[in-house]
């Protein structure tokens, strides 16, 4: 046989320390490749993990992070996934170094790593995802459309099994990263610190004055004072809807509450549709941050 180290006849059973090694490798690459975008691949790794998970449909049990079907053309080419090839390519050397990990576990582990390395909360991680083939690709249209409003947000996120509070907590991820005209068509970051996990997204939503950006691109908002930040129509829906807005207010005031709720809801997101072997009572791994 020709297994690489650790893959002897497929009998290698990785332990927590092996997953920590993968974590450390992703963290090292994040440090090393700091000339990307705002200085980090972290945000786009979080987006990859979210788009792998956010296809979940609770009625049919299809989609979700178990499968990594975005590797294949129909799903990889969905408009919502434009640009995520940068994140997938970033992870190829990690997959080559640790061939025993599935793509589906690696993508989620990397999302966890990115959040922790960007000073976010600790996210408990459970491995066990299996890669599926092209037949498991989800239909286009399962991920949210940024041009829409509160009803659309509830439709999409209720299909995954989330409530209003969870929708608002998840949206705090937009403290990270930016929009790219060559990907979604939108432009700009949501916050002044797009490579650090903070509750600034909520603060800015409430504290800034937002008006329509005058440009030829898709409809988006800009802040009146600096015109350097942006909000999507779906972001603004979180303050035009009374129920959503109450949660925006709580998270704007209390970063600890945001960290606690964000960790819980992102763990739920990352585990949607993953058939963990409940009989083994597998306890989640807590990765040690390197930063
Ligand atoms: Zn996003 N997101 N997202 N999001 N997102 C973008 C970027 C990022 C929506 C959306 O349309 C967009 C969640 C929810 C929602 C991240 C994480 C999470 C972009 C810009 C758009 C258009 C893409 C581009 O041009 O590169 C909509 C409508 C959402 C509904 C609420 C949730 C939930 C997330 C994680 C938990 C992140 C980290 C980015 C930044 C990516 C980057 O490359 O910088």
Short mmCIF file of N, CA and C and ligand atoms in Angstrom, two decimals, residues 36-37 43-44 46-47 50 144-146 153 157 170-171 173-174 176-180 183-186 190 232 234 262 266 269, ligand 1:
data_model
loop_
_atom_site.label_atom_id
_atom_site.label_comp_id
_atom_site.label_asym_id
_atom_site.label_seq_id
_atom_site.Cartn_x
_atom_site.Cartn_y
_atom_site.Cartn_z
N UNK A 36 -3.06 39.56 1.59
CA UNK A 36 -4.35 39.38 0.93
C UNK A 36 -5.39 40.35 1.50
N UNK A 37 -6.10 41.03 0.63
CA UNK A 37 -7.23 41.88 1.04
C UNK A 37 -6.84 42.86 2.17
N UNK A 43 -11.37 36.44 7.08
CA UNK A 43 -12.78 36.65 6.73
C UNK A 43 -13.30 35.72 5.62
N UNK A 44 -12.50 35.50 4.60
CA UNK A 44 -12.99 34.67 3.49
C UNK A 44 -13.06 33.19 3.92
N UNK A 46 -14.02 32.33 6.96
CA UNK A 46 -15.28 32.29 7.70
C UNK A 46 -16.45 32.20 6.71
N UNK A 47 -16.34 32.95 5.62
CA UNK A 47 -17.42 32.93 4.64
C UNK A 47 -17.53 31.56 3.96
N UNK A 50 -19.34 29.29 6.32
CA UNK A 50 -20.76 29.69 6.39
C UNK A 50 -21.50 29.22 5.14
N UNK A 144 -28.74 33.48 1.41
CA UNK A 144 -29.51 34.72 1.38
C UNK A 144 -29.10 35.67 0.25
N UNK A 145 -30.08 36.45 -0.20
CA UNK A 145 -29.90 37.44 -1.26
C UNK A 145 -29.85 38.81 -0.60
N UNK A 146 -28.69 39.47 -0.72
CA UNK A 146 -28.43 40.71 0.02
C UNK A 146 -29.32 41.87 -0.39
N UNK A 153 -34.98 37.18 4.97
CA UNK A 153 -34.05 36.69 5.99
C UNK A 153 -34.71 35.60 6.83
N UNK A 157 -33.38 31.74 6.90
CA UNK A 157 -32.77 31.23 8.13
C UNK A 157 -33.71 30.29 8.91
N UNK A 170 -25.83 35.82 14.23
CA UNK A 170 -25.00 35.36 13.11
C UNK A 170 -24.52 36.54 12.25
N UNK A 171 -25.40 37.52 12.10
CA UNK A 171 -25.08 38.64 11.22
C UNK A 171 -23.90 39.46 11.73
N UNK A 173 -21.13 38.54 12.13
CA UNK A 173 -19.95 38.13 11.35
C UNK A 173 -19.57 39.20 10.35
N UNK A 174 -20.50 40.09 10.02
CA UNK A 174 -20.17 41.16 9.09
C UNK A 174 -19.30 42.26 9.71
N UNK A 176 -16.52 41.39 10.02
CA UNK A 176 -15.34 40.88 9.31
C UNK A 176 -15.44 41.07 7.81
N UNK A 177 -14.31 41.32 7.20
CA UNK A 177 -14.19 41.25 5.75
C UNK A 177 -14.85 42.41 5.03
N UNK A 178 -15.11 42.17 3.76
CA UNK A 178 -15.61 43.23 2.91
C UNK A 178 -16.36 42.63 1.71
N UNK A 179 -17.04 43.51 0.99
CA UNK A 179 -17.66 43.14 -0.29
C UNK A 179 -16.69 43.51 -1.41
N UNK A 180 -16.73 42.71 -2.46
CA UNK A 180 -15.85 42.89 -3.62
C UNK A 180 -16.70 43.06 -4.88
N UNK A 183 -17.01 40.08 -7.07
CA UNK A 183 -17.60 38.86 -6.51
C UNK A 183 -19.12 39.04 -6.39
N UNK A 184 -19.55 39.80 -5.39
CA UNK A 184 -20.99 40.02 -5.21
C UNK A 184 -21.49 41.24 -5.97
N UNK A 185 -20.56 42.12 -6.38
CA UNK A 185 -20.96 43.38 -7.01
C UNK A 185 -21.01 44.53 -6.02
N UNK A 186 -21.19 44.20 -4.73
CA UNK A 186 -21.19 45.24 -3.69
C UNK A 186 -19.74 45.64 -3.41
N UNK A 190 -17.72 46.61 6.34
CA UNK A 190 -18.79 47.04 7.26
C UNK A 190 -18.22 47.83 8.44
N UNK A 232 -25.49 46.34 3.55
CA UNK A 232 -26.35 45.74 2.53
C UNK A 232 -27.81 46.00 2.90
N UNK A 234 -30.01 43.80 3.36
CA UNK A 234 -30.33 42.82 4.41
C UNK A 234 -29.77 43.25 5.77
N UNK A 262 -22.78 34.48 19.80
CA UNK A 262 -22.16 34.21 18.49
C UNK A 262 -21.51 32.83 18.50
N UNK A 266 -22.85 29.99 15.96
CA UNK A 266 -21.96 29.57 14.87
C UNK A 266 -21.66 28.07 15.02
N UNK A 269 -24.64 26.46 13.49
CA UNK A 269 -24.55 26.58 12.03
C UNK A 269 -23.59 25.55 11.45
ZN1 LIG B 1 -22.11 37.50 4.58
N1 LIG B 1 -21.82 38.49 2.82
N2 LIG B 1 -24.13 37.51 4.27
N3 LIG B 1 -22.38 36.42 6.27
N4 LIG B 1 -20.12 37.46 4.84
C1 LIG B 1 -20.62 38.93 2.33
C2 LIG B 1 -19.39 38.82 2.94
C3 LIG B 1 -19.17 38.14 4.11
C4 LIG B 1 -24.80 38.08 3.21
C5 LIG B 1 -24.20 38.52 2.01
O1 LIG B 1 -24.98 38.64 0.89
C6 LIG B 1 -22.81 38.82 1.91
C7 LIG B 1 -23.57 36.01 6.81
C8 LIG B 1 -24.82 36.44 6.40
C9 LIG B 1 -25.05 37.12 5.20
C10 LIG B 1 -19.48 36.86 5.90
C11 LIG B 1 -20.03 36.02 6.87
C12 LIG B 1 -21.39 35.82 7.01
C13 LIG B 1 -20.83 39.57 1.07
C14 LIG B 1 -19.72 40.14 0.20
C15 LIG B 1 -22.19 39.52 0.81
C16 LIG B 1 -22.86 40.12 -0.42
C17 LIG B 1 -19.13 39.05 -0.69
C18 LIG B 1 -18.01 39.56 -1.57
O2 LIG B 1 -18.28 40.41 -2.42
O3 LIG B 1 -16.85 39.10 -1.39
C19 LIG B 1 -26.22 38.06 3.48
C20 LIG B 1 -27.33 38.58 2.59
C21 LIG B 1 -26.37 37.50 4.71
C22 LIG B 1 -27.66 37.34 5.42
C23 LIG B 1 -27.82 37.67 6.69
C24 LIG B 1 -23.33 35.10 7.91
C25 LIG B 1 -24.44 34.42 8.71
C26 LIG B 1 -21.97 34.97 8.02
C27 LIG B 1 -21.16 34.14 8.96
C28 LIG B 1 -21.62 33.68 10.10
C29 LIG B 1 -18.07 37.23 5.87
C30 LIG B 1 -17.02 36.85 6.89
C31 LIG B 1 -17.89 38.03 4.74
C32 LIG B 1 -16.60 38.71 4.26
C33 LIG B 1 -15.93 37.85 3.22
C34 LIG B 1 -14.67 38.46 2.66
O4 LIG B 1 -14.18 37.93 1.66
O5 LIG B 1 -14.15 39.43 3.22
#
